[in-house]
GROMACS .gro file of C-alpha atoms in nm:
model
  504
    1MET     CA    1 -20.464  11.903  -1.077
    2LEU     CA    2 -20.254  12.109  -0.837
    3THR     CA    3 -20.090  12.409  -1.006
    4ILE     CA    4 -19.726  12.453  -0.910
    5GLN     CA    5 -19.528  12.714  -1.099
    6LYS     CA    6 -19.226  12.764  -0.875
    7ILE     CA    7 -19.061  12.555  -0.606
    8ALA     CA    8 -18.802  12.633  -0.339
    9VAL     CA    9 -18.553  12.368  -0.231
   10ILE     CA   10 -18.385  12.448   0.100
   11GLY     CA   11 -18.057  12.267   0.146
   12SER     CA   12 -17.794  12.227  -0.125
   13GLY     CA   13 -17.643  11.896  -0.023
   14VAL     CA   14 -17.659  11.577  -0.227
   15MET     CA   15 -18.037  11.546  -0.210
   16GLY     CA   16 -18.121  11.915  -0.242
   17THR     CA   17 -17.912  11.962  -0.555
   18GLY     CA   18 -18.044  11.637  -0.700
   19ILE     CA   19 -18.406  11.739  -0.645
   20ALA     CA   20 -18.353  12.089  -0.787
   21ALA     CA   21 -18.186  11.936  -1.093
   22HIS     CA   22 -18.475  11.698  -1.149
   23LEU     CA   23 -18.722  11.984  -1.124
   24ALA     CA   24 -18.520  12.157  -1.396
   25ASN     CA   25 -18.533  11.837  -1.604
   26CYS     CA   26 -18.912  11.865  -1.584
   27GLY     CA   27 -18.910  12.232  -1.687
   28ILE     CA   28 -18.997  12.364  -1.340
   29PRO     CA   29 -18.806  12.669  -1.211
   30SER     CA   30 -18.679  12.658  -0.855
   31TYR     CA   31 -18.484  12.846  -0.593
   32LEU     CA   32 -18.200  12.647  -0.436
   33LEU     CA   33 -18.131  12.809  -0.100
   34ASP     CA   34 -17.884  12.735   0.177
   35ILE     CA   35 -17.701  12.902   0.465
   36ILE     CA   36 -17.379  12.871   0.263
   37PRO     CA   37 -17.357  12.966  -0.106
   38PRO     CA   38 -17.491  12.675  -0.316
   39ASP     CA   39 -17.255  12.554  -0.588
   40LEU     CA   40 -17.389  12.499  -0.940
   41ASP     CA   41 -17.080  12.295  -1.023
   42LYS     CA   42 -17.215  12.025  -0.791
   43ILE     CA   43 -17.500  11.982  -1.036
   44LEU     CA   44 -17.307  12.031  -1.360
   45LYS     CA   45 -17.027  11.791  -1.262
   46ALA     CA   46 -17.241  11.526  -1.093
   47LYS     CA   47 -17.184  11.164  -1.193
   48PRO     CA   48 -17.415  11.016  -1.301
   49ALA     CA   49 -17.540  11.338  -1.460
   50HIS     CA   50 -17.822  11.515  -1.272
   51LEU     CA   51 -17.946  11.703  -1.580
   52TYR     CA   52 -18.085  11.582  -1.911
   53ASP     CA   53 -17.948  11.897  -2.074
   54SER     CA   54 -17.691  12.123  -1.907
   55ASP     CA   55 -17.877  12.427  -2.046
   56ASP     CA   56 -18.159  12.352  -1.801
   57ILE     CA   57 -17.934  12.479  -1.521
   58ARG     CA   58 -18.083  12.822  -1.601
   59LEU     CA   59 -18.405  12.711  -1.430
   60ILE     CA   60 -18.226  12.693  -1.093
   61THR     CA   61 -18.175  13.021  -0.907
   62LEU     CA   62 -17.919  13.007  -0.626
   63GLY     CA   63 -17.936  13.211  -0.310
   64LEU     CA   64 -17.847  13.242   0.056
   65LEU     CA   65 -18.149  13.154   0.266
   66ASP     CA   66 -18.138  13.451   0.505
   67GLN     CA   67 -18.114  13.697   0.216
   68ASN     CA   68 -18.395  13.538   0.015
   69LEU     CA   69 -18.670  13.452   0.262
   70ASP     CA   70 -18.908  13.677   0.069
   71LYS     CA   71 -18.863  13.450  -0.235
   72LEU     CA   72 -19.054  13.179  -0.049
   73LYS     CA   73 -19.372  13.385  -0.090
   74GLU     CA   74 -19.351  13.318  -0.466
   75CYS     CA   75 -19.339  12.941  -0.423
   76ASP     CA   76 -19.621  12.688  -0.444
   77TRP     CA   77 -19.414  12.411  -0.288
   78ILE     CA   78 -19.119  12.433  -0.049
   79ILE     CA   79 -18.901  12.122  -0.015
   80GLU     CA   80 -18.679  12.103   0.291
   81ALA     CA   81 -18.364  11.894   0.238
   82VAL     CA   82 -18.139  11.996   0.529
   83PRO     CA   83 -17.940  11.752   0.749
   84GLU     CA   84 -18.129  11.471   0.925
   85LYS     CA   85 -18.142  11.631   1.267
   86LEU     CA   86 -18.478  11.719   1.418
   87GLU     CA   87 -18.351  12.034   1.590
   88ILE     CA   88 -18.203  12.174   1.266
   89LYS     CA   89 -18.527  12.112   1.079
   90LYS     CA   90 -18.749  12.262   1.349
   91ASN     CA   91 -18.533  12.575   1.374
   92LEU     CA   92 -18.559  12.614   0.997
   93TYR     CA   93 -18.937  12.583   1.008
   94LYS     CA   94 -18.958  12.859   1.268
   95LYS     CA   95 -18.750  13.083   1.043
   96ILE     CA   96 -18.955  13.031   0.727
   97ALA     CA   97 -19.307  12.999   0.875
   98THR     CA   98 -19.414  13.360   0.820
   99TYR     CA   99 -19.288  13.365   0.459
  100ILE     CA  100 -19.500  13.075   0.333
  101LYS     CA  101 -19.819  13.160   0.149
  102LYS     CA  102 -20.132  12.994   0.284
  103GLU     CA  103 -20.200  12.770  -0.016
  104ALA     CA  104 -19.839  12.647  -0.054
  105TRP     CA  105 -19.727  12.297   0.031
  106VAL     CA  106 -19.423  12.237   0.254
  107SER     CA  107 -19.256  11.897   0.263
  108SER     CA  108 -18.951  11.742   0.421
  109ASN     CA  109 -18.723  11.507   0.232
  110THR     CA  110 -18.639  11.326   0.554
  111SER     CA  111 -18.552  10.960   0.511
  112GLY     CA  112 -18.679  10.851   0.848
  113LEU     CA  113 -18.787  11.123   1.091
  114SER     CA  114 -19.149  11.125   1.201
  115LEU     CA  115 -19.418  11.339   1.041
  116ARG     CA  116 -19.566  11.378   1.387
  117ASP     CA  117 -19.244  11.545   1.510
  118LEU     CA  118 -19.192  11.762   1.201
  119LYS     CA  119 -19.535  11.894   1.108
  120PHE     CA  120 -19.569  12.267   1.175
  121CYS     CA  121 -19.844  12.379   0.934
  122ASP     CA  122 -20.161  12.234   0.783
  123LYS     CA  123 -20.022  12.172   0.433
  124PHE     CA  124 -19.718  11.977   0.545
  125CYS     CA  125 -19.609  11.626   0.451
  126ILE     CA  126 -19.300  11.416   0.392
  127THR     CA  127 -19.183  11.355   0.035
  128HIS     CA  128 -18.891  11.113   0.054
  129PHE     CA  129 -18.709  11.114  -0.281
  130PHE     CA  130 -18.458  10.836  -0.336
  131ASN     CA  131 -18.105  10.919  -0.444
  132PRO     CA  132 -18.024  11.002  -0.719
  133PRO     CA  133 -18.365  11.167  -0.783
  134ARG     CA  134 -18.325  11.168  -1.161
  135TYR     CA  135 -18.274  10.793  -1.179
  136LEU     CA  136 -18.469  10.632  -0.895
  137LYS     CA  137 -18.843  10.632  -0.944
  138LEU     CA  138 -18.958  10.611  -0.583
  139VAL     CA  139 -19.100  10.897  -0.378
  140GLU     CA  140 -19.253  10.793  -0.046
  141VAL     CA  141 -19.528  11.031   0.065
  142ILE     CA  142 -19.624  11.040   0.431
  143GLY     CA  143 -19.927  11.247   0.523
  144ASP     CA  144 -20.254  11.339   0.356
  145ALA     CA  145 -20.145  11.507   0.034
  146PRO     CA  146 -20.326  11.347  -0.262
  147ASP     CA  147 -20.300  11.656  -0.483
  148LEU     CA  148 -19.925  11.688  -0.425
  149ALA     CA  149 -19.878  11.314  -0.481
  150GLU     CA  150 -20.061  11.344  -0.813
  151PHE     CA  151 -19.833  11.632  -0.915
  152ILE     CA  152 -19.523  11.429  -0.827
  153GLU     CA  153 -19.648  11.140  -1.038
  154THR     CA  154 -19.772  11.330  -1.342
  155LYS     CA  155 -19.530  11.624  -1.361
  156LEU     CA  156 -19.213  11.478  -1.210
  157GLY     CA  157 -19.261  11.128  -1.352
  158LYS     CA  158 -19.216  10.959  -1.018
  159GLY     CA  159 -19.371  10.650  -0.864
  160VAL     CA  160 -19.548  10.759  -0.547
  161VAL     CA  161 -19.603  10.518  -0.261
  162LYS     CA  162 -19.815  10.617   0.037
  163ALA     CA  163 -19.630  10.511   0.351
  164LYS     CA  164 -19.732  10.518   0.714
  165ASP     CA  165 -19.553  10.739   0.964
  166THR     CA  166 -19.312  10.475   1.093
  167PRO     CA  167 -18.930  10.477   1.121
  168ASN     CA  168 -18.759  10.451   0.782
  169PHE     CA  169 -19.101  10.425   0.614
  170ILE     CA  170 -19.126  10.132   0.368
  171ALA     CA  171 -18.830  10.074   0.135
  172ASN     CA  172 -18.553  10.143   0.385
  173ARG     CA  173 -18.727   9.958   0.667
  174ILE     CA  174 -18.735   9.633   0.470
  175GLY     CA  175 -18.434   9.687   0.245
  176ILE     CA  176 -18.198   9.775   0.530
  177PHE     CA  177 -18.317   9.483   0.742
  178HIS     CA  178 -18.251   9.252   0.447
  179ILE     CA  179 -17.897   9.388   0.411
  180TYR     CA  180 -17.816   9.369   0.782
  181ASP     CA  181 -17.964   9.022   0.812
  182GLY     CA  182 -17.729   8.934   0.527
  183PHE     CA  183 -17.434   9.076   0.722
  184TYR     CA  184 -17.509   8.857   1.023
  185GLN     CA  185 -17.582   8.546   0.819
  186CYS     CA  186 -17.251   8.587   0.637
  187LEU     CA  187 -17.071   8.592   0.972
  188GLU     CA  188 -17.269   8.301   1.115
  189ASN     CA  189 -17.225   8.080   0.809
  190LYS     CA  190 -16.881   8.204   0.700
  191TRP     CA  191 -17.014   8.298   0.359
  192PRO     CA  192 -16.767   8.515   0.163
  193VAL     CA  193 -16.886   8.847   0.025
  194TRP     CA  194 -16.816   8.752  -0.337
  195LYS     CA  195 -17.020   8.431  -0.313
  196VAL     CA  196 -17.330   8.597  -0.168
  197GLU     CA  197 -17.299   8.872  -0.427
  198LYS     CA  198 -17.319   8.628  -0.718
  199ILE     CA  199 -17.643   8.487  -0.576
  200MET     CA  200 -17.815   8.804  -0.456
  201GLY     CA  201 -17.799   8.993  -0.786
  202PRO     CA  202 -17.997   8.943  -1.109
  203ALA     CA  203 -18.026   8.569  -1.038
  204THR     CA  204 -18.265   8.654  -0.753
  205CYS     CA  205 -18.428   8.963  -0.906
  206ARG     CA  206 -18.190   9.226  -0.767
  207PRO     CA  207 -17.983   9.477  -0.965
  208LYS     CA  208 -17.628   9.395  -1.069
  209SER     CA  209 -17.501   9.586  -0.765
  210ALA     CA  210 -17.655   9.301  -0.560
  211MET     CA  211 -17.607   9.342  -0.184
  212PHE     CA  212 -17.254   9.451  -0.092
  213ARG     CA  213 -17.189   9.663  -0.400
  214THR     CA  214 -17.516   9.844  -0.325
  215CYS     CA  215 -17.381   9.918   0.024
  216ASP     CA  216 -17.061  10.063  -0.124
  217LEU     CA  217 -17.264  10.284  -0.359
  218VAL     CA  218 -17.492  10.412  -0.082
  219GLY     CA  219 -17.206  10.465   0.164
  220LEU     CA  220 -17.151  10.257   0.476
  221ASP     CA  221 -17.185  10.566   0.698
  222THR     CA  222 -17.524  10.643   0.541
  223LEU     CA  223 -17.632  10.283   0.592
  224SER     CA  224 -17.520  10.285   0.955
  225PHE     CA  225 -17.709  10.609   1.020
  226ALA     CA  226 -18.026  10.468   0.864
  227VAL     CA  227 -18.022  10.142   1.058
  228LYS     CA  228 -18.004  10.335   1.385
  229THR     CA  229 -18.337  10.496   1.293
  230SER     CA  230 -18.496  10.151   1.278
  231TYR     CA  231 -18.323  10.028   1.594
  232ASN     CA  232 -18.409  10.333   1.805
  233GLY     CA  233 -18.759  10.381   1.667
  234CYS     CA  234 -18.879  10.019   1.664
  235PRO     CA  235 -18.830   9.874   2.014
  236SER     CA  236 -19.081   9.594   1.952
  237ASP     CA  237 -18.939   9.483   1.615
  238GLU     CA  238 -18.892   9.106   1.631
  239GLN     CA  239 -18.560   9.142   1.444
  240ARG     CA  240 -18.431   9.439   1.642
  241GLU     CA  241 -18.100   9.272   1.730
  242ARG     CA  242 -18.026   9.249   1.357
  243LEU     CA  243 -18.078   9.626   1.326
  244LYS     CA  244 -17.739   9.735   1.454
  245ASP     CA  245 -17.389   9.742   1.313
  246PRO     CA  246 -17.199   9.410   1.331
  247PRO     CA  247 -16.839   9.434   1.461
  248PHE     CA  248 -16.680   9.425   1.115
  249LEU     CA  249 -16.888   9.723   1.001
  250THR     CA  250 -16.802   9.923   1.313
  251GLU     CA  251 -16.433   9.867   1.242
  252MET     CA  252 -16.469   9.956   0.873
  253LEU     CA  253 -16.638  10.283   0.970
  254LYS     CA  254 -16.353  10.358   1.215
  255ARG     CA  255 -16.100  10.305   0.939
  256GLY     CA  256 -16.293  10.528   0.700
  257TRP     CA  257 -16.369  10.245   0.458
  258LEU     CA  258 -16.703  10.395   0.363
  259GLY     CA  259 -16.750  10.250   0.018
  260GLN     CA  260 -16.710  10.399  -0.327
  261LYS     CA  261 -16.669  10.758  -0.208
  262ALA     CA  262 -16.370  10.652   0.007
  263GLY     CA  263 -16.213  10.426  -0.255
  264GLN     CA  264 -16.282  10.112  -0.057
  265GLY     CA  265 -16.559   9.942   0.135
  266PHE     CA  266 -16.666   9.586   0.077
  267TYR     CA  267 -16.471   9.610  -0.248
  268LYS     CA  268 -16.140   9.768  -0.341
  269VAL     CA  269 -15.986   9.813  -0.685
  270GLU     CA  270 -15.613   9.744  -0.714
  271LYS     CA  271 -15.382   9.775  -1.012
  272LYS     CA  272 -15.240   9.445  -1.130
  273ASN     CA  273 -15.029   9.354  -1.433
  274GLY     CA  274 -15.119   9.677  -1.612
  275GLY     CA  275 -15.488   9.624  -1.544
  276LYS     CA  276 -15.726   9.637  -1.250
  277GLU     CA  277 -15.852   9.373  -1.010
  278ILE     CA  278 -16.157   9.410  -0.787
  279LEU     CA  279 -16.083   9.261  -0.445
  280ALA     CA  280 -16.352   9.168  -0.192
  281ILE     CA  281 -16.316   9.209   0.182
  282ASP     CA  282 -16.290   8.911   0.416
  283LEU     CA  283 -16.543   8.989   0.690
  284GLU     CA  284 -16.341   8.803   0.956
  285THR     CA  285 -15.992   8.941   0.889
  286LEU     CA  286 -16.086   9.264   0.706
  287GLU     CA  287 -15.825   9.180   0.445
  288TYR     CA  288 -15.899   9.234   0.076
  289LYS     CA  289 -15.868   8.915  -0.126
  290PRO     CA  290 -15.920   8.812  -0.489
  291GLN     CA  291 -16.268   8.692  -0.573
  292GLU     CA  292 -16.302   8.324  -0.655
  293LYS     CA  293 -16.508   8.166  -0.929
  294PHE     CA  294 -16.841   8.032  -0.809
  295LYS     CA  295 -17.072   7.826  -1.026
  296THR     CA  296 -17.377   7.617  -0.948
  297SER     CA  297 -17.630   7.444  -1.168
  298SER     CA  298 -17.907   7.687  -1.066
  299LEU     CA  299 -17.701   7.999  -1.136
  300GLY     CA  300 -17.610   7.857  -1.475
  301ALA     CA  301 -17.971   7.771  -1.553
  302VAL     CA  302 -18.105   8.123  -1.493
  303LYS     CA  303 -17.857   8.313  -1.710
  304GLU     CA  304 -18.085   8.309  -2.014
  305MET     CA  305 -18.415   8.336  -1.825
  306GLU     CA  306 -18.594   8.667  -1.878
  307ASP     CA  307 -18.885   8.609  -1.639
  308PRO     CA  308 -18.771   8.726  -1.292
  309ALA     CA  309 -19.020   8.503  -1.112
  310GLU     CA  310 -18.886   8.199  -1.297
  311ARG     CA  311 -18.527   8.294  -1.210
  312LEU     CA  312 -18.613   8.338  -0.843
  313HIS     CA  313 -18.804   8.010  -0.827
  314THR     CA  314 -18.519   7.822  -0.996
  315VAL     CA  315 -18.248   7.948  -0.759
  316VAL     CA  316 -18.436   7.949  -0.427
  317TRP     CA  317 -18.573   7.595  -0.468
  318ALA     CA  318 -18.244   7.455  -0.598
  319GLU     CA  319 -18.068   7.196  -0.382
  320ASP     CA  320 -17.725   7.340  -0.458
  321GLU     CA  321 -17.528   7.591  -0.249
  322ALA     CA  322 -17.679   7.891  -0.426
  323GLY     CA  323 -18.025   7.763  -0.337
  324GLN     CA  324 -17.933   7.716   0.028
  325ILE     CA  325 -17.795   8.069   0.060
  326ALA     CA  326 -18.078   8.229  -0.138
  327TRP     CA  327 -18.344   8.049   0.067
  328SER     CA  328 -18.186   8.150   0.396
  329LEU     CA  329 -18.159   8.519   0.304
  330ILE     CA  330 -18.480   8.561   0.107
  331SER     CA  331 -18.708   8.362   0.337
  332ASN     CA  332 -18.608   8.581   0.633
  333MET     CA  333 -18.689   8.892   0.430
  334LEU     CA  334 -19.026   8.751   0.319
  335VAL     CA  335 -19.130   8.686   0.679
  336TYR     CA  336 -19.012   9.031   0.785
  337ALA     CA  337 -19.210   9.197   0.504
  338ALA     CA  338 -19.524   8.996   0.586
  339ASN     CA  339 -19.497   9.099   0.951
  340ARG     CA  340 -19.476   9.467   0.849
  341LEU     CA  341 -19.800   9.459   0.649
  342GLY     CA  342 -20.043   9.695   0.819
  343GLU     CA  343 -19.762   9.854   1.020
  344ILE     CA  344 -19.572  10.037   0.746
  345ALA     CA  345 -19.827  10.020   0.462
  346ASP     CA  346 -20.183   9.904   0.413
  347SER     CA  347 -20.131   9.689   0.106
  348PRO     CA  348 -19.877   9.446  -0.043
  349GLU     CA  349 -19.875   9.661  -0.358
  350GLU     CA  350 -19.731   9.963  -0.173
  351ILE     CA  351 -19.450   9.755  -0.025
  352ASP     CA  352 -19.370   9.584  -0.354
  353LYS     CA  353 -19.360   9.912  -0.545
  354ALA     CA  354 -19.135  10.069  -0.282
  355LEU     CA  355 -18.874   9.793  -0.311
  356ARG     CA  356 -18.893   9.782  -0.691
  357TRP     CA  357 -18.868  10.157  -0.737
  358GLY     CA  358 -18.636  10.237  -0.445
  359PHE     CA  359 -18.396   9.941  -0.442
  360GLY     CA  360 -18.420   9.835  -0.805
  361TRP     CA  361 -18.565   9.490  -0.736
  362GLU     CA  362 -18.744   9.334  -1.031
  363ILE     CA  363 -19.023   9.202  -0.811
  364GLY     CA  364 -19.117   9.296  -0.456
  365PRO     CA  365 -19.148   9.077  -0.144
  366PHE     CA  366 -19.513   8.980  -0.191
  367GLU     CA  367 -19.462   8.913  -0.560
  368MET     CA  368 -19.181   8.684  -0.442
  369TRP     CA  369 -19.419   8.505  -0.206
  370ASP     CA  370 -19.641   8.433  -0.506
  371ALA     CA  371 -19.352   8.339  -0.735
  372LEU     CA  372 -19.215   8.086  -0.486
  373GLY     CA  373 -19.556   7.956  -0.383
  374ILE     CA  374 -19.704   8.052  -0.046
  375GLU     CA  375 -19.807   7.696   0.035
  376LYS     CA  376 -19.466   7.559  -0.058
  377ILE     CA  377 -19.290   7.819   0.159
  378THR     CA  378 -19.509   7.753   0.462
  379GLU     CA  379 -19.457   7.377   0.429
  380ARG     CA  380 -19.080   7.427   0.437
  381PHE     CA  381 -19.110   7.661   0.737
  382LYS     CA  382 -19.299   7.391   0.926
  383LYS     CA  383 -19.036   7.130   0.838
  384GLU     CA  384 -18.763   7.366   0.961
  385GLY     CA  385 -18.956   7.446   1.280
  386ARG     CA  386 -18.995   7.813   1.190
  387PRO     CA  387 -19.305   8.018   1.273
  388VAL     CA  388 -19.536   8.098   0.982
  389PRO     CA  389 -19.666   8.458   0.947
  390LYS     CA  390 -20.032   8.494   1.033
  391HIS     CA  391 -20.316   8.554   0.787
  392LEU     CA  392 -20.131   8.454   0.470
  393PRO     CA  393 -20.364   8.426   0.169
  394LYS     CA  394 -20.333   8.153  -0.090
  395GLN     CA  395 -20.198   8.416  -0.329
  396PHE     CA  396 -20.133   8.789  -0.299
  397TYR     CA  397 -20.198   8.876  -0.664
  398PRO     CA  398 -20.389   8.740  -0.963
  399LYS     CA  399 -20.183   8.662  -1.271
  400PRO     CA  400 -20.249   8.956  -1.505
  401ARG     CA  401 -19.980   8.864  -1.757
  402GLN     CA  402 -20.140   8.526  -1.827
  403ALA     CA  403 -20.486   8.684  -1.841
  404PHE     CA  404 -20.357   8.942  -2.090
  405LEU     CA  405 -20.213   8.677  -2.318
  406GLN     CA  406 -20.529   8.469  -2.298
  407THR     CA  407 -20.759   8.757  -2.390
  408THR     CA  408 -20.554   8.917  -2.670
  409GLN     CA  409 -20.510   8.774  -3.015
  410GLU     CA  410 -20.166   8.747  -3.173
  411VAL     CA  411 -20.211   8.846  -3.536
  412GLU     CA  412 -19.848   8.864  -3.654
  413LYS     CA  413 -19.519   8.732  -3.515
  414ASN     CA  414 -19.152   8.709  -3.607
  415ASP     CA  415 -18.834   8.632  -3.412
  416SER     CA  416 -18.814   8.974  -3.243
  417ALA     CA  417 -19.168   9.112  -3.213
  418SER     CA  418 -19.539   9.033  -3.213
  419LEU     CA  419 -19.850   9.224  -3.314
  420ARG     CA  420 -20.151   9.174  -3.085
  421ASP     CA  421 -20.511   9.279  -3.126
  422LEU     CA  422 -20.611   9.430  -2.790
  423GLY     CA  423 -20.970   9.485  -2.897
  424GLY     CA  424 -21.159   9.807  -2.953
  425GLY     CA  425 -20.952   9.889  -3.260
  426ILE     CA  426 -20.623   9.901  -3.065
  427PHE     CA  427 -20.322   9.700  -3.176
  428CYS     CA  428 -20.001   9.642  -2.980
  429VAL     CA  429 -19.648   9.586  -3.108
  430GLU     CA  430 -19.466   9.385  -2.842
  431PHE     CA  431 -19.086   9.346  -2.855
  432HIS     CA  432 -18.925   9.022  -2.740
  433ALA     CA  433 -18.574   9.043  -2.888
  434LYS     CA  434 -18.277   9.009  -2.652
  435MET     CA  435 -18.273   9.332  -2.446
  436ASN     CA  436 -18.530   9.455  -2.699
  437ALA     CA  437 -18.257   9.585  -2.929
  438ILE     CA  438 -18.399   9.720  -3.256
  439ASP     CA  439 -18.330   9.495  -3.553
  440PRO     CA  440 -18.493   9.444  -3.897
  441ASP     CA  441 -18.764   9.218  -3.748
  442ILE     CA  442 -18.874   9.486  -3.500
  443ILE     CA  443 -18.871   9.749  -3.775
  444ALA     CA  444 -19.083   9.522  -3.995
  445MET     CA  445 -19.334   9.464  -3.715
  446LEU     CA  446 -19.361   9.838  -3.647
  447ASN     CA  447 -19.449   9.890  -4.012
  448GLN     CA  448 -19.704   9.608  -4.003
  449GLY     CA  449 -19.853   9.752  -3.685
  450VAL     CA  450 -19.898  10.095  -3.841
  451GLU     CA  451 -20.050   9.944  -4.154
  452ARG     CA  452 -20.292   9.724  -3.957
  453ALA     CA  453 -20.397  10.007  -3.724
  454GLU     CA  454 -20.459  10.245  -4.015
  455LYS     CA  455 -20.669   9.993  -4.209
  456GLU     CA  456 -20.855   9.810  -3.932
  457GLY     CA  457 -20.819  10.006  -3.610
  458THR     CA  458 -20.790  10.338  -3.433
  459GLY     CA  459 -20.462  10.320  -3.243
  460LEU     CA  460 -20.127  10.148  -3.197
  461LEU     CA  461 -19.953  10.076  -2.867
  462ILE     CA  462 -19.583   9.986  -2.849
  463ALA     CA  463 -19.517   9.797  -2.527
  464ASN     CA  464 -19.332   9.511  -2.363
  465GLU     CA  465 -19.252   9.377  -2.019
  466GLY     CA  466 -18.875   9.354  -2.057
  467GLU     CA  467 -18.635   9.494  -1.799
  468ASN     CA  468 -18.531   9.736  -2.074
  469PHE     CA  469 -18.807   9.879  -2.290
  470CYS     CA  470 -18.546   9.913  -2.565
  471VAL     CA  471 -18.167   9.946  -2.546
  472GLY     CA  472 -18.150  10.107  -2.890
  473ALA     CA  473 -18.017   9.961  -3.213
  474ASN     CA  474 -17.866   9.614  -3.233
  475LEU     CA  475 -17.510   9.742  -3.260
  476LEU     CA  476 -17.360   9.394  -3.289
  477MET     CA  477 -17.558   9.340  -3.608
  478ILE     CA  478 -17.436   9.676  -3.744
  479LEU     CA  479 -17.076   9.595  -3.644
  480MET     CA  480 -17.084   9.261  -3.822
  481ALA     CA  481 -17.223   9.423  -4.136
  482ALA     CA  482 -16.947   9.687  -4.120
  483GLN     CA  483 -16.677   9.422  -4.072
  484ASN     CA  484 -16.812   9.248  -4.382
  485GLN     CA  485 -16.820   9.586  -4.561
  486ASP     CA  486 -17.188   9.529  -4.631
  487TRP     CA  487 -17.264   9.900  -4.662
  488ASP     CA  488 -17.582   9.838  -4.861
  489GLN     CA  489 -17.727   9.637  -4.571
  490ILE     CA  490 -17.644   9.913  -4.322
  491GLY     CA  491 -17.795  10.175  -4.553
  492LYS     CA  492 -18.110   9.967  -4.594
  493ILE     CA  493 -18.154   9.930  -4.216
  494VAL     CA  494 -18.110  10.305  -4.162
  495VAL     CA  495 -18.362  10.394  -4.433
  496GLU     CA  496 -18.618  10.139  -4.311
  497PHE     CA  497 -18.584  10.251  -3.950
  498GLN     CA  498 -18.622  10.618  -4.044
  499SER     CA  499 -18.927  10.532  -4.253
  500ALA     CA  500 -19.084  10.338  -3.964
  501MET     CA  501 -19.029  10.630  -3.725
  502GLN     CA  502 -19.187  10.874  -3.970
  503CYS     CA  503 -19.490  10.646  -4.008
  504LEU     CA  504 -19.535  10.640  -3.632
   0.00000   0.00000   0.00000
C-alpha cells in the first residue's frame, strides 16, 4: 500500500476546496495553496457541508503558492485543481517541478484535458474527482497509477474507474451526450421540460434531480464548457452534431440564466399566495410556466417497485407516452455507450460504474441493456430501421443476485428483515423494510442474527441491496406512538435497539 502522509492541493476554487475538505474528513493533513489567499469560510460555509466535523478544518493549512513552494517537498501527493486551461496548468507545472520529491505523485483534477498534453514527470496521472467530492463516489483515473488508485479507494473511500485518455473520459462523455440528445429531442418533439423530468428520474433509474434539474445543479455554463470538450476533441463522433449548444441554451447563457447559482435556469421559484411555486421553462418561448400534472399507467405502476431494472423495463416497454419518451431517449444513449466501448474504457463494468457513481444512476448503460433485453432491443431497432451496434453479446452480465439467493439458505424471516446462512459459519441479516428504516422487526432480526452466529457460526454480516442501506429509525412509527401517548412502547423500542447495538 502506498504511504501518503501529507498532500498539497493547488487551487482553492470549488474543486480544490472540496478535495482538501474530503482529505480532512479522512484524517489526512493537506496544504491548500493558491495565487490568491484561500478562504477557509468557503469550506466551513459550504452547502451541502464539505466536512463531517468542522473541527477537521485544522488539518488544512492555507498558503500562497509562491511563498510556500518549499512545502511541496513535504508532500507525497500533489493535486492540481487550477482552471481548465492548458496554458495555466503547464505554467504551474514549470513553477513547481523542482520542488517535487522524486517519489511523490502529481495528478491533475482536469475534467477533460488530455494526459498526453499535461504529463510533465514520470509519476503523473489524472485523478478526476466529481463534485462535490465528499458526496460523489467517482474518481476517474487516467494513466498508470495502480498504487495511487488503491490509496484513493481504501483511504479516501472512493470508487475508482480506470478511463482511457479521451475527451471528457467516461462519465461526462456519455452523461453529457445523453443530456444534449435530450435537449434536441425535446425541441424536435415539442416535449415540455416538466414532462421529460417526470419520466427521466427515479422511474428510469436516475436520481430525483432527473435531467433538467441536474443541469441546474451543475450550472449551464459548466455544462456548455464540458460539451465543447467533446465536440472539439471528437471529430469522428457519430453524434457530434448533438454535442453543441442548442439555440435555447445559447440564449439562456446570454441572459445569465445559469441554473441554481443564478436563481433560474430550466426552473425558477416564484412566490405565490404566501408560498412558493416551481416554474419550468418553455424551450420555445423561454417563458417560465407552471408545471402540469402528468400521469401514465407505467409511471403509476413503478412507484412501489424497488428493483431498478424492473422499473426501467416497465416504463421503457410501456405503450403509453412515458414509454415512448423513455424509449427514444434511453435507446439513443444505449447505442452511444455501446459504440464507446473500447474507445473510452475496456469493459462495460467501468462505464457502468462511472455513470452510477458520477451521475447517480441506479444502473449503468450496459446493465440497462441487460435489464431491457438485448435481443428485444435489437428487434425493435430493426423494425424502426435503426442500425444495431456491432458485436453485442446475448448478455453483458450474469445474474449474481439470483445466484446469491439460490445458493444461500433463509433461516429466519419477518416483515422487515431476513437471516441467511451464507455458509462457512457466516450469517447475514438482510433488511427489506421500506427504505430500510429500523423498526421492531429489524431489531428482533439483529438479535436473532447475533444469537445464531454466536451459537452456530463465526461471523455476522449486515447487508442489503436497497438504494438506502438504512435511513435510520422509523420515525413515523415513533410519531404515532407519541400521538397515542404510548410512552411505554417508545421506551421499549429504545431499550431493545440499544441492547441490539451493544450485542453487535
